[in-house]
Amino acid sequence: MNCLQAENHFSAHLEDEIDYRTLKSFEAHIEQCERCQREYVLFAQTLTEVEELPHVEPSPNFTTTLHERLADEPRITVPFWKRLVYGFTLPRWAYGALVLVFASSVTYVVYQRELVDSNRERVVTLEQTAQPPEATRTRGTALPSGFAGTGISSQPMQHYVLKQVSYTGVPTQGGL
Amino acid sequence: MPELDDELMERFQKGDEGAFTLLVRRHERPLINFIAQFIGDRDSAEDLAQETFIRIFQAAPRYKRGRAQFNTWMYHIASNLCKNELRNRSRRERHWVDNTVKDDDAEDASAGVESRIANAPADASYQPDVVLERKELRDALRKAVAALPEQYREPLVLRDIQGLSYEEISKVLDIRIGTTKSRINRARLILKDKLKPFMEKL
């Protein structure tokens, strides 16, 4: 450590805010440098003098004058909602927790609603596929004789959305 | 147990003006001292301190507990007002103050030197030449502080005269703690060099 570097650590040394390695290096330099020893003592004395500077006191009419000036200032009325917001003071983590709870609640509600909707769709579809074939056949128009015994009814297509049909065994007679 | 500044501000926000008066009483002395040391002018210091309290009065509804300490907030407002004042002064003209921050002790010292000599006790600090030398030193110190560049003077006053911590100062000035420490060390080194002739006499 040289003299310039040592000067930069005067405050830290005086206020005991110096790390161990720097302290050792600083003390090693101070021990062998008379100039820095003198400067360090002067530095400490200066600091004491600054700290002991007499304080400037307020004049006796300071508060009175201030109150007169404040009387001219419009009294700020805080709206109720603002007072509510400013009055509602919580630590930061509590605000975070509140946001988290709110977000989880919204997610839960949305998820539940979607679950109910999808269950309802499934129930409707299952009900439709579970209808007895006789009933559907009676409502539809009669099929040509070639479709008899294939399991295909004359019901409109939308009723058979989920039904798998195999055409491999159906005699098409050159059609299709 | 005295109420915290934050609690007083909350009471004031709810309409209790007595709480604001308590805050003024609590902080008027350190605030005036800070401003006087920073701008080097006692009369303007009182005006600026009043202006600071008026700003606090006006901004009170926006004050939020926990966001900043009342202390650092107050010094931050005062610091900005002081910087504006110094800027305006240098714009008007170099109307610097020599006659301004009066050292009450020093005045008493020169006025009371004779009476002290008359009652001279054994204590060496009461010797007239020592008293005068101390007065000289104190005057020189005040001038040296006032002559410091603004960026060094402000943290030095906050630390060594007002007794704020490095963390508080870095918040007031909105600079990093490392910068605060190095500026304060630099300010002390400048003062040490300027006071060396006086110190060596003592």
XYZ file of N, CA and C in Angstrom, chain A residues 7-12 14-15 17 35 39-40 42-43 45-47 49-67 69-70 73-76 78 82-83 85-89 92 95, chain B residues 10 12-13 15 17 20-21 24 28-29 32-33 36-37 42 46-47 49-51 53-54 57-58 61-63 65 101 103 105 134 137-138 141-142 156 159-161 166 181 185 188-189 191-193 195-196 199-200:
312
model
N -4.311 7.001 2.450
C -5.208 8.145 2.714
C -6.656 7.797 2.411
N -6.840 7.006 1.372
C -8.212 6.628 1.001
C -8.891 5.759 2.048
N -8.086 5.191 2.939
C -8.665 4.323 3.980
C -8.680 4.971 5.361
N -8.356 6.246 5.436
C -8.353 6.915 6.743
C -9.714 6.821 7.430
N -10.767 7.184 6.711
C -12.115 7.171 7.319
C -12.512 5.767 7.738
N -12.275 4.825 6.820
C -12.677 3.443 7.105
C -11.961 2.917 8.342
N -10.666 4.745 10.815
C -11.118 5.504 11.982
C -12.495 5.030 12.464
N -13.333 4.645 11.512
C -14.695 4.221 11.864
C -14.823 2.707 11.963
N -14.387 0.353 9.804
C -15.169 -0.258 8.721
C -14.244 -0.792 7.630
N 5.119 10.233 7.582
C 4.244 11.243 6.992
C 2.766 10.818 7.142
N -0.318 12.613 9.109
C -1.541 12.956 8.380
C -2.762 12.281 9.026
N -2.568 11.080 9.476
C -3.672 10.342 10.087
C -4.127 11.031 11.383
N -3.744 14.223 12.118
C -4.407 15.477 11.724
C -5.830 15.203 11.218
N -5.943 14.119 10.470
C -7.253 13.728 9.925
C -8.245 13.470 11.067
N -8.063 14.592 14.131
C -8.339 15.850 14.848
C -9.347 16.706 14.074
N -9.181 16.740 12.765
C -10.111 17.513 11.930
C -11.527 16.988 12.095
N -11.625 15.673 12.058
C -12.960 15.067 12.193
C -13.588 15.448 13.529
N -13.010 18.116 15.264
C -13.395 19.535 15.204
C -14.709 19.707 14.439
N -14.846 19.003 13.331
C -16.083 19.119 12.527
C -17.274 18.652 13.359
N -17.078 17.544 14.052
C -18.188 16.995 14.860
C -18.576 17.937 16.002
N -17.600 18.714 16.448
C -17.876 19.595 17.586
C -18.308 21.002 17.177
N -18.477 21.227 15.893
C -18.941 22.551 15.449
C -20.272 22.863 16.142
N -20.413 24.041 16.727
C -21.676 24.351 17.404
C -22.843 24.353 16.413
N -23.964 23.837 16.876
C -25.134 23.765 16.000
C -25.800 25.126 15.879
N -26.378 25.352 14.726
C -27.136 26.582 14.509
C -28.540 26.358 15.082
N -28.934 27.220 15.974
C -30.235 27.053 16.640
C -31.309 27.857 15.903
N -32.540 27.366 15.919
C -33.615 28.145 15.288
C -33.922 29.400 16.100
N -34.365 30.442 15.418
C -34.728 31.658 16.151
C -36.023 31.393 16.928
N -36.290 32.166 17.981
C -37.460 31.871 18.828
C -38.786 31.933 18.073
N -38.833 32.749 16.997
C -40.125 32.875 16.297
C -40.243 31.934 15.095
N -39.356 30.962 15.038
C -39.389 30.048 13.879
C -40.744 29.336 13.751
N -41.182 28.726 14.844
C -42.423 27.943 14.799
C -43.628 28.844 14.521
N -43.631 30.035 15.132
C -44.760 30.954 14.928
C -44.849 31.345 13.445
N -43.709 31.689 12.877
C -43.697 32.082 11.462
C -44.153 30.913 10.583
N -43.678 29.733 10.935
C -44.067 28.564 10.142
C -45.582 28.371 10.187
N -46.161 28.490 11.379
C -47.618 28.295 11.506
C -48.388 29.366 10.740
N -47.310 30.782 8.018
C -47.202 30.420 6.590
C -48.102 29.225 6.266
N -48.179 28.301 7.209
C -49.027 27.118 6.976
C -50.503 27.481 6.953
N -51.612 28.179 3.631
C -51.643 27.025 2.729
C -53.024 26.388 2.769
N -53.540 25.979 1.603
C -54.836 25.283 1.627
C -54.697 23.952 2.339
N -55.642 23.708 3.252
C -55.600 22.437 3.994
C -55.966 21.320 3.032
N -55.089 20.361 2.943
C -55.330 19.278 1.988
C -56.321 18.289 2.591
N -58.058 14.846 2.240
C -57.799 13.581 1.565
C -59.127 12.882 1.314
N -58.824 7.583 -0.882
C -57.363 7.709 -0.776
C -56.914 7.401 0.648
N -57.736 7.906 1.592
C -57.387 7.664 2.988
C -57.396 6.158 3.274
N -56.795 3.857 1.033
C -55.611 3.260 0.400
C -54.364 3.555 1.220
N -54.196 4.850 1.613
C -52.996 5.213 2.363
C -53.021 4.634 3.776
N -54.241 4.553 4.310
C -54.351 4.014 5.665
C -54.098 2.526 5.708
N -54.336 1.872 4.558
C -54.201 0.418 4.504
C -52.760 0.058 4.219
N -51.988 0.055 5.254
C -50.562 -0.186 5.042
C -50.179 -1.568 5.549
N -44.656 -5.430 2.370
C -44.671 -5.793 0.944
C -45.067 -7.245 0.712
N -48.771 -7.786 0.558
C -49.406 -7.419 -0.707
C -49.192 -8.525 -1.738
N -48.938 9.356 10.157
C -50.238 8.695 9.977
C -51.341 9.475 10.664
N -51.298 12.620 11.282
C -51.505 13.862 10.526
C -52.336 13.585 9.269
N -52.078 12.447 8.633
C -52.851 12.089 7.439
C -54.332 11.925 7.770
N -55.823 13.745 9.852
C -56.389 15.061 10.192
C -55.915 15.659 11.503
N -53.638 17.753 13.291
C -52.577 18.726 12.998
C -51.563 18.840 14.135
N -48.455 17.025 13.356
C -47.514 17.735 12.486
C -46.659 18.713 13.303
N -47.311 19.377 14.255
C -46.557 20.306 15.123
C -45.477 19.553 15.882
N -42.595 18.934 13.609
C -41.804 20.159 13.401
C -40.887 20.380 14.597
N -36.976 20.513 13.768
C -36.591 21.871 13.341
C -35.097 22.157 13.575
N -34.592 21.748 14.741
C -33.190 22.074 15.062
C -32.212 21.363 14.120
N -32.597 22.906 10.485
C -32.021 24.252 10.312
C -30.493 24.170 10.330
N -29.976 23.344 11.210
C -28.520 23.201 11.289
C -27.950 22.642 9.987
N -28.201 25.334 7.301
C -27.255 26.424 7.555
C -25.826 26.004 7.206
N -25.473 24.771 7.575
C -24.108 24.301 7.277
C -23.935 24.059 5.787
N -27.445 31.546 7.750
C -28.422 31.253 8.786
C -29.830 31.752 8.454
N -33.402 29.359 7.797
C -34.731 29.317 8.429
C -35.825 29.327 7.362
N -35.651 30.163 6.350
C -36.640 30.219 5.265
C -36.763 28.858 4.584
N -35.881 25.959 5.761
C -36.424 24.941 6.675
C -37.954 25.049 6.702
N -38.456 26.293 6.715
C -39.918 26.471 6.695
C -40.498 25.950 5.379
N -39.786 26.226 4.305
C -40.249 25.747 2.994
C -40.285 24.208 2.980
N -40.771 22.232 5.559
C -41.932 21.770 6.333
C -43.235 22.003 5.560
N -43.287 23.081 4.795
C -44.499 23.332 3.995
C -44.643 22.244 2.919
N -45.889 19.222 4.550
C -47.309 19.444 4.862
C -48.175 19.150 3.624
N -47.687 19.663 2.473
C -48.459 19.482 1.237
C -48.405 18.039 0.734
N -50.326 13.651 2.286
C -51.257 12.599 1.867
C -50.601 11.525 0.999
N -49.497 11.887 0.349
C -48.829 10.902 -0.519
C -47.759 10.110 0.236
N -47.477 10.507 1.486
C -46.428 9.831 2.255
C -46.881 8.421 2.613
N -45.893 4.974 4.668
C -45.060 4.380 5.712
C -44.235 3.224 5.144
N -23.129 32.213 8.688
C -23.342 31.277 9.789
C -22.539 31.764 10.972
N -21.060 31.751 14.535
C -20.666 30.805 15.556
C -20.953 31.439 16.912
N -20.813 30.331 19.844
C -19.771 30.097 20.842
C -18.579 31.009 20.600
N -8.621 28.776 19.137
C -9.760 27.882 18.868
C -10.821 28.600 18.040
N -9.583 28.700 14.580
C -9.725 27.369 13.983
C -11.172 27.106 13.559
N -12.095 27.482 14.434
C -13.503 27.235 14.160
C -13.994 28.057 12.967
N -12.595 26.542 9.951
C -13.304 25.291 9.652
C -14.628 25.579 8.947
N -15.374 26.554 9.469
C -16.648 26.916 8.847
C -16.446 27.350 7.404
N -20.723 15.288 3.809
C -19.932 15.545 5.019
C -20.818 16.133 6.125
N -23.103 13.516 7.522
C -22.444 12.491 8.327
C -21.852 13.070 9.623
N -20.999 14.064 9.483
C -20.201 14.500 10.626
C -20.898 15.552 11.486
N -21.870 16.244 10.930
C -22.561 17.251 11.743
C -23.951 16.758 12.133
N -24.194 5.988 6.896
C -23.861 6.001 5.466
C -25.064 5.571 4.624
N -19.206 6.932 0.887
C -18.026 6.802 1.754
C -16.826 7.507 1.142
N -14.788 10.710 2.734
C -13.348 10.636 3.016
C -12.606 11.755 2.298
N -13.146 15.078 4.056
C -12.357 15.179 5.291
C -10.888 15.459 4.971
N -10.401 14.839 3.897
C -8.995 15.068 3.509
C -8.789 16.523 3.099
N -10.536 19.105 4.128
C -10.596 19.925 5.346
C -9.292 19.813 6.129
N -8.790 18.591 6.210
C -7.532 18.377 6.946
C -6.406 19.234 6.364
N -6.310 19.254 5.043
C -5.255 20.041 4.401
C -5.435 21.540 4.652
N -6.960 22.925 7.209
C -6.846 23.279 8.631
C -5.459 23.004 9.220
N -4.627 22.394 8.404
C -3.306 21.992 8.901
C -2.568 23.140 9.608
N -4.194 23.656 13.012
C -4.059 22.485 13.884
C -2.649 22.421 14.476
N -1.684 22.722 13.647
C -0.301 22.587 14.113
C 0.046 23.634 15.182
